[in-house]
Coordinates of C-alpha atoms and ligand atoms in Angstrom, one line a residue:
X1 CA 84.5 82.4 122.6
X2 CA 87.9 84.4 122.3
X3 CA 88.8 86.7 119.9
X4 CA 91.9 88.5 119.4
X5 CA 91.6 92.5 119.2
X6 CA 94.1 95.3 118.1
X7 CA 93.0 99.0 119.2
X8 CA 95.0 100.3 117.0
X9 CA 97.4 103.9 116.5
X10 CA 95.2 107.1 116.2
X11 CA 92.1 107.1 116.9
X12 CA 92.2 103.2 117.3
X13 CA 91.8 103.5 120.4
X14 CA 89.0 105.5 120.5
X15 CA 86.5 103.9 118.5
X16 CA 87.9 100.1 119.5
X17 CA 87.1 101.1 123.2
X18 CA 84.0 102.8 122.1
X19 CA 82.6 99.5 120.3
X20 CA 83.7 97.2 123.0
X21 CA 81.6 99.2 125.3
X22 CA 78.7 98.7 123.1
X23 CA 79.2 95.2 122.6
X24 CA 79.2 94.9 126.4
X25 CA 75.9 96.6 126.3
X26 CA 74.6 94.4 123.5
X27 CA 75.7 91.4 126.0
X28 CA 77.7 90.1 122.9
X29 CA 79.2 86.6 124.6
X30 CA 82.5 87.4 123.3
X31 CA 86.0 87.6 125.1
X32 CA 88.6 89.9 124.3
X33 CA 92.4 89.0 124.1
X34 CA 94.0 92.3 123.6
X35 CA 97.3 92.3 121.6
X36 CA 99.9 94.5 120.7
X37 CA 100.1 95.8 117.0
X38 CA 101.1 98.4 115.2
X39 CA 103.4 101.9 115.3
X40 CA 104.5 101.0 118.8
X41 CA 105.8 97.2 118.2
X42 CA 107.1 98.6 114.7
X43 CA 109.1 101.5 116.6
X44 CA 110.3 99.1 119.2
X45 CA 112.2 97.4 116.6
X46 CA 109.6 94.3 115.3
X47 CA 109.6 95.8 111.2
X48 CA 106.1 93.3 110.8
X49 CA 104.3 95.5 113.7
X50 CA 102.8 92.5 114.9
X51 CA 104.2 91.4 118.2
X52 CA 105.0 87.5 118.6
X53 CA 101.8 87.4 121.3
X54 CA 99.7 88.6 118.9
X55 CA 100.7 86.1 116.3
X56 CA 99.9 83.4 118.4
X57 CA 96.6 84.8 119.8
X58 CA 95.3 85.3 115.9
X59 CA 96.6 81.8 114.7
X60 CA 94.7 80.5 117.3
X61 CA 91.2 82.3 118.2
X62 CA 91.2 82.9 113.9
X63 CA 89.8 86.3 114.3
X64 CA 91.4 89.4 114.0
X65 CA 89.2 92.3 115.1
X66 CA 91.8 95.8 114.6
X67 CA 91.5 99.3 114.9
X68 CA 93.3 101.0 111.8
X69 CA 97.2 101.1 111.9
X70 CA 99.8 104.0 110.5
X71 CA 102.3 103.8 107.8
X72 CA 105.1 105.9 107.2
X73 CA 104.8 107.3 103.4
X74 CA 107.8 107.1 101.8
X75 CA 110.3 105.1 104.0
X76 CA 110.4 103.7 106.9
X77 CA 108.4 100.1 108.3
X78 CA 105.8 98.4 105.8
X79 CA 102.2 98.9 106.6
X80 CA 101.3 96.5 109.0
X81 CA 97.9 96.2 107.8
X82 CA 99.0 94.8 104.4
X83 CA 101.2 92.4 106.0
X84 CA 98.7 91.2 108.0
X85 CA 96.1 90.6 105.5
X86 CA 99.1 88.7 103.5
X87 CA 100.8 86.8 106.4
X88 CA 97.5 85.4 107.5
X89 CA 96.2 84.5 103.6
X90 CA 93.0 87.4 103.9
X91 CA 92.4 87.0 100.1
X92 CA 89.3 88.9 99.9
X93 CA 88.7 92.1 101.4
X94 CA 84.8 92.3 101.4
X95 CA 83.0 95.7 101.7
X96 CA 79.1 96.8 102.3
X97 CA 77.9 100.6 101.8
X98 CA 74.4 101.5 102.8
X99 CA 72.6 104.5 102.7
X100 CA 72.3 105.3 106.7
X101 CA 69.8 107.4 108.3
X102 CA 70.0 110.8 107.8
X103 CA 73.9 110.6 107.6
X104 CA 74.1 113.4 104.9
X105 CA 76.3 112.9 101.4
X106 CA 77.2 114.9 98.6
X107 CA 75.7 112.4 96.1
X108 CA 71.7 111.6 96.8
X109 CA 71.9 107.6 96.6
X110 CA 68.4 106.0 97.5
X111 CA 68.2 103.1 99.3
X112 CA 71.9 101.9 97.9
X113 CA 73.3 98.4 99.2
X114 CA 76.4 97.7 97.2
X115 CA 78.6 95.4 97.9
X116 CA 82.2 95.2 97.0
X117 CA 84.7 92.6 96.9
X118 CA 88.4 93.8 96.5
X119 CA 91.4 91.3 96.0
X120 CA 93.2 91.2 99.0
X121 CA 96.8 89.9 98.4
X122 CA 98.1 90.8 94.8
X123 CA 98.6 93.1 92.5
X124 CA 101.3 96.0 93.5
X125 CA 100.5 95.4 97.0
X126 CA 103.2 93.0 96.9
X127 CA 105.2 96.2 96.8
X128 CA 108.0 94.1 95.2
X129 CA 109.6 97.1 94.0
X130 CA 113.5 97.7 92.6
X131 CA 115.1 101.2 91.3
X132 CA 116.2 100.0 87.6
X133 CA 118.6 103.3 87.3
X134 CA 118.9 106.2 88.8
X135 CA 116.3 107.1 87.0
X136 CA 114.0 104.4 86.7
X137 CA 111.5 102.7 89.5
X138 CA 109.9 99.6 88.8
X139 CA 106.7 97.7 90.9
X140 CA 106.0 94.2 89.5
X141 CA 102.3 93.4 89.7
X142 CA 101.5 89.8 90.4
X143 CA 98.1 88.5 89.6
X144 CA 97.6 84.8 89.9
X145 CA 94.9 82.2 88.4
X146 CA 94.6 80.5 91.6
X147 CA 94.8 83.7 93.4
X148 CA 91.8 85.3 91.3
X149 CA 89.7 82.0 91.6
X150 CA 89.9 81.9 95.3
X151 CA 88.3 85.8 95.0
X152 CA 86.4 85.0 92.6
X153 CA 84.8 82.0 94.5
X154 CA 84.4 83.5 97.3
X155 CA 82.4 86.3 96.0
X156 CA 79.7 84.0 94.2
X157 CA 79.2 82.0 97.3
X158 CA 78.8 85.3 99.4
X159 CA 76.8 87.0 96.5
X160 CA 74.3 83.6 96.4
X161 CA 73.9 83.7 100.0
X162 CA 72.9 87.1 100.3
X163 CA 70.2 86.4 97.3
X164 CA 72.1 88.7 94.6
X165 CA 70.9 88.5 91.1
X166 CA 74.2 89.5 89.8
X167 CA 78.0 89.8 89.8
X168 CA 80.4 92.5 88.0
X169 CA 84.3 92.1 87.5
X170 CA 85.5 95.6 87.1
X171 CA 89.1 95.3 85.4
X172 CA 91.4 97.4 83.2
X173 CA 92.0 94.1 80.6
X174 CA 91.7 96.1 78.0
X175 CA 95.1 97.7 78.8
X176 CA 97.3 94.3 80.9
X177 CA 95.9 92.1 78.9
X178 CA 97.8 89.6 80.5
X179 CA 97.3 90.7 84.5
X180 CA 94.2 91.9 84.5
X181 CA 93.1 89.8 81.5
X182 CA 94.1 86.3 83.7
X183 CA 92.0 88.1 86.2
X184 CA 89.2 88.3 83.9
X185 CA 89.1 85.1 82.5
X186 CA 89.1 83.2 86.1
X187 CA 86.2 85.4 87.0
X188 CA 84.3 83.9 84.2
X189 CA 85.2 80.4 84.4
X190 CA 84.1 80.9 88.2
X191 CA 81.0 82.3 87.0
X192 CA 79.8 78.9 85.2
X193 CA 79.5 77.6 88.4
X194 CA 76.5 79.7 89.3
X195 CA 74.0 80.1 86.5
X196 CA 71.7 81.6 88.6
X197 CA 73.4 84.6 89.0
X198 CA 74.3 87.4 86.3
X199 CA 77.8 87.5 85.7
X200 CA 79.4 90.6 83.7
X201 CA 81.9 92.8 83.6
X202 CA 83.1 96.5 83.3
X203 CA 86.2 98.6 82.8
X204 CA 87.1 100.2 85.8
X205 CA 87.3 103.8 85.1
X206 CA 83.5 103.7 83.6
X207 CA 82.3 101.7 86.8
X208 CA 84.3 105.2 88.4
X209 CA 81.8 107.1 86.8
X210 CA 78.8 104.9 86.7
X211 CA 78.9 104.6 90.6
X212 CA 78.7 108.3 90.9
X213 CA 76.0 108.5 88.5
X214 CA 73.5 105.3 89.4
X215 CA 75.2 103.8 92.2
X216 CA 71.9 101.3 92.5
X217 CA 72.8 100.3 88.7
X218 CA 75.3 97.4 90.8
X219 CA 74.7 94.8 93.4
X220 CA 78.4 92.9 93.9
X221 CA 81.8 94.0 92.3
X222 CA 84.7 92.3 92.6
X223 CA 88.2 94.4 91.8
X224 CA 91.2 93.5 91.7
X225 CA 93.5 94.6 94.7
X226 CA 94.3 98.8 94.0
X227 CA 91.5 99.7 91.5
X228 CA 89.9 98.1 94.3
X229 CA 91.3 100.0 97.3
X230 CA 90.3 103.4 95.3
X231 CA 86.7 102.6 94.2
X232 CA 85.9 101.3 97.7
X233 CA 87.1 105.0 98.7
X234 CA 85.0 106.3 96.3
X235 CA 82.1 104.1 97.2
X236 CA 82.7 105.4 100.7
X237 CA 82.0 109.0 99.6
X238 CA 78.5 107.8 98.3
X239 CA 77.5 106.7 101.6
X240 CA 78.9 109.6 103.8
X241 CA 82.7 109.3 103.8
X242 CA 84.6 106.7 105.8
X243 CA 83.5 107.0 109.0
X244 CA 80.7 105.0 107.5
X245 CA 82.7 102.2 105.2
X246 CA 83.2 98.5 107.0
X247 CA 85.3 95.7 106.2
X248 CA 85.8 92.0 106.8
X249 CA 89.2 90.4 105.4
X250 CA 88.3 86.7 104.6
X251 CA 90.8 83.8 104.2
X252 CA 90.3 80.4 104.4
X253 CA 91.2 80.3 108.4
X254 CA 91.9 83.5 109.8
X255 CA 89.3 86.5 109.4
X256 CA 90.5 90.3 109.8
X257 CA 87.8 92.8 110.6
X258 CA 88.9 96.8 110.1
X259 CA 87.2 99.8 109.2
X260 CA 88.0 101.1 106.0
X261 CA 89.5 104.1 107.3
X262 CA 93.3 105.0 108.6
X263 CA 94.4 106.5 112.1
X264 CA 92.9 109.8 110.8
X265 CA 95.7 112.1 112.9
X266 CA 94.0 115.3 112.3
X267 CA 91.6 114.6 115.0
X268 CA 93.4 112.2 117.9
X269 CA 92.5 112.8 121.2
X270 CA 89.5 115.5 119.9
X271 CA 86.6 113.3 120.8
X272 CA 85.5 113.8 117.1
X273 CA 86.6 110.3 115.7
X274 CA 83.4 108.3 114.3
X275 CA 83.0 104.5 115.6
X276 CA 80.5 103.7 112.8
X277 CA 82.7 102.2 110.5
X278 CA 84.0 99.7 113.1
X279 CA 81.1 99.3 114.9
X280 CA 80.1 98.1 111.3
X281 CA 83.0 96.3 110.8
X282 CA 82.2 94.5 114.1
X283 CA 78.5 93.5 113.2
X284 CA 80.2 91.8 110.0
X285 CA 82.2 89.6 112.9
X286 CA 79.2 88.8 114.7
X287 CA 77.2 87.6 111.8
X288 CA 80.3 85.5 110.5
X289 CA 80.4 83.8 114.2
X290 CA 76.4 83.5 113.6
X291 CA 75.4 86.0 116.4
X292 CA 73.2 87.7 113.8
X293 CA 70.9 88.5 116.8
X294 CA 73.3 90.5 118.3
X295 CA 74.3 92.2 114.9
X296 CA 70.8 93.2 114.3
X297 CA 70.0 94.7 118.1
X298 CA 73.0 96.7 117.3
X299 CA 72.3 98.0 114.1
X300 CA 68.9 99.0 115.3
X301 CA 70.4 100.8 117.7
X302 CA 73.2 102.1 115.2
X303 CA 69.9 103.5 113.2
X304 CA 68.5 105.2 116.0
X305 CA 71.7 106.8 116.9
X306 CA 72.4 108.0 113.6
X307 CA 68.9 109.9 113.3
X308 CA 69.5 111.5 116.8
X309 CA 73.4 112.7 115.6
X310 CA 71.9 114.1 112.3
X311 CA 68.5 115.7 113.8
X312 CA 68.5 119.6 113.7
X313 CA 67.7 120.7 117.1
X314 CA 64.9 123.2 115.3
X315 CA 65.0 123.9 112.1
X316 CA 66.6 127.4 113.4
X317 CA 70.0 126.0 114.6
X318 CA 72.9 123.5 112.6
X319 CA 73.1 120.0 113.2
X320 CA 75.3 119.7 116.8
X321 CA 78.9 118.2 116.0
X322 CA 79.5 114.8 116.1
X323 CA 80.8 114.0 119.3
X324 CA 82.4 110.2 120.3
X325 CA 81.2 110.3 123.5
X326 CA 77.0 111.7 122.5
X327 CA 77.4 108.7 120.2
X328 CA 78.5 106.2 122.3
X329 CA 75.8 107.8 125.1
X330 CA 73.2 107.1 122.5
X331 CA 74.3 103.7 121.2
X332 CA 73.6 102.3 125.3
X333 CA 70.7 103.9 125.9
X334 CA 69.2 102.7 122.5
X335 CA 70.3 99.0 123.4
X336 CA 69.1 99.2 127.1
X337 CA 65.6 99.2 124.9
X338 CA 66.5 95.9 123.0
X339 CA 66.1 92.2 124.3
X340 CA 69.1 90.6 124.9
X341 CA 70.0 87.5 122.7
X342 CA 70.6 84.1 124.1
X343 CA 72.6 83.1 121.1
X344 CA 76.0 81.9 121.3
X345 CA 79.1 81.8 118.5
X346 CA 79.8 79.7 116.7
X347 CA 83.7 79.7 116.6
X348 CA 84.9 79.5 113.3
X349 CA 86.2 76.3 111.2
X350 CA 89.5 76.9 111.5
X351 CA 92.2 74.1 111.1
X352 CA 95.9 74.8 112.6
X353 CA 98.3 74.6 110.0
X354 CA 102.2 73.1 109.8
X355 CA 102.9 74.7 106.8
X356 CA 101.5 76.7 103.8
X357 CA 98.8 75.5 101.4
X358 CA 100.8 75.3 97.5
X359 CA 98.4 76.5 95.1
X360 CA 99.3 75.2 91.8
X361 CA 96.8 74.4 88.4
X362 CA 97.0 70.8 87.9
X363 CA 97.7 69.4 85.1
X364 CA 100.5 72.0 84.3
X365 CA 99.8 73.0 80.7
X366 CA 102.6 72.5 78.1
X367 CA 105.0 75.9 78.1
X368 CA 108.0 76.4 75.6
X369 CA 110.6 79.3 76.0
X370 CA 110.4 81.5 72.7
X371 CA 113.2 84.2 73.5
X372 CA 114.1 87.0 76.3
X373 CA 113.2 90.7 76.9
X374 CA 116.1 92.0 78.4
X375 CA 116.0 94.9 80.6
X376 CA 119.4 97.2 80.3
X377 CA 120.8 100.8 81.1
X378 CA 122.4 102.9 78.1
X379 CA 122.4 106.7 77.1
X380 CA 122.6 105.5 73.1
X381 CA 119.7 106.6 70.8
X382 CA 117.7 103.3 69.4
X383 CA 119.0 102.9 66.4
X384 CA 122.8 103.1 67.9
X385 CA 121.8 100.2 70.5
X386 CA 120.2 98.3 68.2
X387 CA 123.8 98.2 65.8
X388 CA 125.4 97.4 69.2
X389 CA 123.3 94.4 70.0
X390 CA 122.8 92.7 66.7
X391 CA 125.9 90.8 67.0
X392 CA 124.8 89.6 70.6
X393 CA 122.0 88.0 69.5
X394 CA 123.8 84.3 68.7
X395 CA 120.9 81.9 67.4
X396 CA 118.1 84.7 68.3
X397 CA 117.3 87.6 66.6
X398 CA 116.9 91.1 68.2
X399 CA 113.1 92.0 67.0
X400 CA 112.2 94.8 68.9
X401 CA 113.5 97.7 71.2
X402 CA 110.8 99.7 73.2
X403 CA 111.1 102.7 75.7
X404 CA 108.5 102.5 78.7
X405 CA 106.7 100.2 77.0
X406 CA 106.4 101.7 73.4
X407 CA 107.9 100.4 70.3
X408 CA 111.0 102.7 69.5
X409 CA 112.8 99.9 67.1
X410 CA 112.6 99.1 64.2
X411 CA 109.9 101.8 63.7
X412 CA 108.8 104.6 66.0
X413 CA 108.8 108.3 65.9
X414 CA 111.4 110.9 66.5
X415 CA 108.6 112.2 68.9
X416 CA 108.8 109.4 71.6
X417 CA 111.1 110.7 74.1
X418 CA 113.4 108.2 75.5
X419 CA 115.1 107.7 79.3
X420 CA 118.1 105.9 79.6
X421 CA 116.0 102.2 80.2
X422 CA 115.3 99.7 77.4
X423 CA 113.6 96.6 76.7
X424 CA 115.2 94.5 74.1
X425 CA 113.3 91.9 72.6
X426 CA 115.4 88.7 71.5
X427 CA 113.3 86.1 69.8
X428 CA 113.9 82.4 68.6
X429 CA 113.0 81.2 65.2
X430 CA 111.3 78.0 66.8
X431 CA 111.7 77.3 70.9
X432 CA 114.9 78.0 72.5
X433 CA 116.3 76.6 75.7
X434 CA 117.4 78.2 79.5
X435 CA 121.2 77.7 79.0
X436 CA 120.7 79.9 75.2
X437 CA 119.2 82.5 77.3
X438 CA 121.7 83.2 79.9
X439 CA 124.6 82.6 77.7
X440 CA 122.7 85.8 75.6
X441 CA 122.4 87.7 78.6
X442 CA 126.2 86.9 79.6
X443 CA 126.9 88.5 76.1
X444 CA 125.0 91.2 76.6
X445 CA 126.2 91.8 80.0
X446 CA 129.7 92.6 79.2
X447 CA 128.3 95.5 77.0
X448 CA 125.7 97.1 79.1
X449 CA 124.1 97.3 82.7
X450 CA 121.5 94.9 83.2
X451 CA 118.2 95.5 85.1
X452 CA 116.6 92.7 84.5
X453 CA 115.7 89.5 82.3
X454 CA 112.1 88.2 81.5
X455 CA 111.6 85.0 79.6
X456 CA 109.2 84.9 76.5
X457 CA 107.3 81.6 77.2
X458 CA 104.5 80.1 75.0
X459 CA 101.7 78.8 77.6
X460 CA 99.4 76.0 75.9
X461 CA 99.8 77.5 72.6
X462 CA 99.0 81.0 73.3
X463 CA 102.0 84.2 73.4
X464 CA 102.5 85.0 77.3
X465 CA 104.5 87.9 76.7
X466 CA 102.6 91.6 76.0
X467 CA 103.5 93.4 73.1
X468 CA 105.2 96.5 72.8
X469 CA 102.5 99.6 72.1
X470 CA 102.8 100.5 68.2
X471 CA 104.4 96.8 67.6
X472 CA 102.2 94.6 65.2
X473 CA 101.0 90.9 66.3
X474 CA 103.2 88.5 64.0
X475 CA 105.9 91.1 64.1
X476 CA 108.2 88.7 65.4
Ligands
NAD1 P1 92.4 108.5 107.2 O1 91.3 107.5 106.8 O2 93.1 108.3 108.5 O3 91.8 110.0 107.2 C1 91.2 110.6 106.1 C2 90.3 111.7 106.6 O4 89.1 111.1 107.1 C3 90.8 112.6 107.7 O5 90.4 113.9 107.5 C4 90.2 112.0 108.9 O6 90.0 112.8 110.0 C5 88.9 111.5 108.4 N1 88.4 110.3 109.1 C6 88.9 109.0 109.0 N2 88.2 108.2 109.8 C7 87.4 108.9 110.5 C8 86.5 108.6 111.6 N3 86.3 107.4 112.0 N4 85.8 109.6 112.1 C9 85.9 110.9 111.6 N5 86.7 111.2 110.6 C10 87.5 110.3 110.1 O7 93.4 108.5 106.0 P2 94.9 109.1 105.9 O8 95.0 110.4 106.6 O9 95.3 109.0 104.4 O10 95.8 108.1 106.6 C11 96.3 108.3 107.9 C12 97.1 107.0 108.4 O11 96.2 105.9 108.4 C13 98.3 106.7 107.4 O12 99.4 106.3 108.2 C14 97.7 105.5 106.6 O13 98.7 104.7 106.1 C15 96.8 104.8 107.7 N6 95.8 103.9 107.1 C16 95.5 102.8 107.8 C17 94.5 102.0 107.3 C18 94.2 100.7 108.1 O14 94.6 100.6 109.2 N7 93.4 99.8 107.5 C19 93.7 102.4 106.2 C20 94.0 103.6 105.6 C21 95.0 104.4 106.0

C-alpha cells in the first residue's frame, strides 16, 4: 500500500527521515510517495503550499503522513497546515498524551492516558478576517451544527472503541452562548446515542486548571477548534513537551498524520530535533491501516529507547543530551530484537469524490427575520448617534446601541470607553422582510460608513441573535 508523505520545513526533514528509517527497520509494508509541500512550493509562487502532485497523490492514496510546515506570522502565505486539514475535510484533530518512560516533566502525572479531540475546521481558523476601521479588526468565528456533530460523532465511536467510560465537551458557552452554545448542544444530542458512556461537560478555563492539577480526573475531551489548539499544548507540557504530543487528522476520506509540534527553527540542522512525536504520530497511521502489530513492535522499542535517552550514566554525571542520531541508533537496535509482523494494511475506505458533500439539517426549521444590527463608523458620542438614526429607522425601531459588545444606548455608563465602531440594533414590532432591511441600510448608508450588516433571525421560535452585555432579555 502507498502513502503519500511530506518531510516538511525545519526539522521536517529530520525526524520524517528518521521515522522512515525505523519503519524500514520495523519491515512496515508500506510505500512512500514523497511530495512537495510547504515553504518552498509556497515561495515558488503556489499561496496553498501544496503542489498540484501532491494534491493528486493525497486524493488518491487518502493518507497524508507530514512533517510540520512554517507560517509567516503576520503577513505573508496562509499556513499550509490549516489549509490542508480544511481542503481535505480533517474535521477532527485527535490527540493521545501518555506518560513515557522516564521522559521527565515538570508536573508528576502517573500513569496519565488522556485523549483529546479538537475540532478541526471551524471556529476562527477560518481566519475570515476584515479591518472594520482603521481602528477596528474583526475574525468571524463559524461554528456549525453539522460541523460539531460530525466531531462530536466521531469522538464517541473512537471513545467506545477504545473502551472509555466517559466523554467531556470543554466549551466557553457560558460566554457565546450562541457558538459555543450550538457546540454544546450537538455534543449532547450526540451523546444519547451512547448511553453507555458518561457524557459531561466543562468550561474551558477550569478544565485549564484541572488538567494541571489531576490530569487522570479525564479520559476523552473534545474542544472546539482554538481552546482546543491551546489545551492540547498544555496537555503536551504534562507529558514532557512537544516532542512527545502525536496527532491524527481524521475526515471522512483523507487522514492527515502530524506531530503536534512546528518546524522548531531554533534547532535545524543541530541533530537535537526529537522524532517521538512523529514517530507517534506514525504508530496512529499504522493502527488506522490495522498494522497494529507493527505499531506495537515500535512502541516497544520507542519504550526502550526512551529509558536508555533518559538513564543517568551514574548517578555522578547528567543525563547525556538528546541526540537525533543516539535515538534513531537505539530505535534499530531495539527492533532488530522484535519479530517481524506478517500483517498487511488494510488501505483505507476511501471513495473518490466529483464534488463536495452539502451538509445541511433536514427539515429546515421555520426562521423569521426580526430586525438588523448594523455595523457603522462615527466619532459621535451615543447619545448624538442615536438622535442621528432615529429618523432612519422607517417601520423599525432603533433599540439598542452597544460599543465592543456592551450596551452604551439607551442606558450605560459614562465609564465605558468608546472607539469609533458601533452596533446599532434596529428591531421590528412583528417579522420584517429582506427588501425592509436593505432599504434601512441604504438610509443609513448615506449618513455613515458601513462595516457591516447582520440579520436578527428568529430560528424555530427561539432569538438567534446575542444580546448586548448590560442589555435586559425582553428589552426589545
Ligand atoms: P515549535 O513547535 O516549532 O517550537 C516550540 C519549541 O519547541 C522550540 O523551542 C523548539 O525547539 C521545541 N521543539 C518543537 N519540536 C521539537 C522536537 N521535535 N524536538 C525538540 N524540540 C522541539 O513552535 P513555534 O516556534 O511556535 O513555531 C515554529 C514554526 O512552526 C512556525 O512557522 C509555526 O507556524 C509552525 N508550526 C507548524 C505546525 C505544523 O506543521 N503542524 C504546528 C505548530 C507550529
Amino acid at each position: 500500500m502507498k502513502i503519500t508523505v511530506a518531510k516538511g520545513d525545519g526539522i521536517g526533514p529530520e525526524v520524517m527521515d528518521a521515522v522512515l528509517d525505523i519503519f524500514v527497520a520495523a519491515k512496515v509494508p508500506l510505500e512512500y510517495d514523497l511530495v512537495a509541500m510547504g515553504k518552498q512550493v509556497a515561495l515558488a509562487g503556489d499561496v496553498t503550499g501544496i503542489s498540484e502532485a501532491a494534491r493528486r497523490s493525497v486524493e488518491s492514496t487518502g493518507i497524508l503522513f507530514k512533517g510540520p510546515m512554517e507560517t509567516p506570522k503576520g503577513g505573508g502565505y496562509k499556513s499550509v497546515n490549516v489549509t490542508a486539514r480544511k481542503l481535505w475535510g480533517t474535521f477532527a484533530n485527535k490527540r493521545v498524551f501518555r506518560t513515557l518512560p522516564d521522559v521527565p516533566t515538570a508536573v508528576r502525572t502517573r500513569n496519565l492516558y488522556l485523549t483529546m479531540v479538537r475540532e478541526n475546521i471551524e471556529d476562527t481558523y477560518g481566519a475570515v478576517e476584515h479591518m472594520q476601521t482603521h481602528d477596528v479588526a474583526q475574525c468571524r468565528r463559524f461554528i456549525t451544527r453539522p460541523g460539531s456533530e460530525q466531531v462530536h460523532r466521531y469522538t464517541f465511536e473512537m471513545a467506545a472503541r477504545k473502551g472509555a467510560r466517559r466523554v467531556t465537551c470543554a466549551h466557553k458557552a457560558n460566554i457565546m452562548k450562541l457558538t459555543d452554545g450550538l457546540f454544546l448542544e450537538a455534543f449532547y444530542d450526540v451523546a444519547k446515542d451512547y448511553p453507555q458512556i458518561q457524557a459531561d461537560d466543562v468550561i474551558v478555563d477550569a478544565l485549564a486548571m484541572r488538567l494541571v492539577l489531576a490530569p487522570e480526573d479525564f479520559d476523552v475531551v473534545v474542544l472546539p477548534n482554538l481552546q482546543g489548539d491551546i489545551l492540547t499544548d498544555l496537555a503536551a507540557g504534562l507529558v514532557g513537551g512537544l516532542a512527545y504530543a502525536p496527532s491524527a487528522n481524521i475526515g471522512d476520506g483523507i487522514c492527515i498524520f502530524e506531530a503536534v509540534h512546528g518546524t522548531a527553527p531554533d534547532i535545524v540542522g543541530q541533530d537535537l530535533a526529537n522524532p517521538t512525536a512523529l514517530l507517534l504520530s506514525g504508530t496512529m497511521m499504522l493502527r488506522h491501516l490495522g498494522l497494529v502489530e507493527h505499531a506495537a513492535a515500535i512502541e516497544q522499542a520507542l519504550d526502550v529507547t526512551l529509558r536508555a535517552m533518559h538513564r543517568r550514566p551514574d548517578l555522578a554525571q547528567p543525563v547525556p543530551p538528546f541526540r537525533t542520531g543516539r535515538f534513531v541508533q537505539t530505535m534499530l537496535e531495539a527492533l532488530r530484537a522484535s519479530r517481524p509482523s506478517a500483517a498487511e494494511a488494510k488501505p483505507p475506505r476511501f471513495a473518490p469524490r466529483n464534488e463536495p458533500v452539502m451538509r445541511v439539517t433536514e427539515p429546515t426549521p421555520p426562521t423569521a427575520l426580526a430586525g438588523v444590527d448594523v455595523f457603522l463608523e462615527s466619532s459621535l458620542a451615543p447619545a448624538a448617534l442615536a438622535e442621528q438614526l432615529k429618523p432612519l429607522a422607517g417601520p423599525l425601531s432603533l433599540t439598542m446601541i452597544s460599543n465592543r459588545g456592551t450596551q452604551v444606548w439607551p442606558s450605560g455608563s459614562p465609564h465605558t470607553d468608546c472607539i469609533n465602531h458601533y452596533r446599532v440594533r434596529f428591531e421590528a414590532s412583528g417579522a420584517t422582510t429582506q427588501q425592509a432591511l436593505v432599504a434601512l441600510l441604504g438610509r443609513t448608508a448615506e449618513r455613515f460608513p458601513l462595516c457591516g450588516a447582520e440579520w436578527l433571525r428568529i430560528i424555530d421560535g427561539a432569538r438567534g441573535y446575542s444580546l448586548a452585555q448590560g442589555q435586559a432579555e425582553g428589552s426589545a
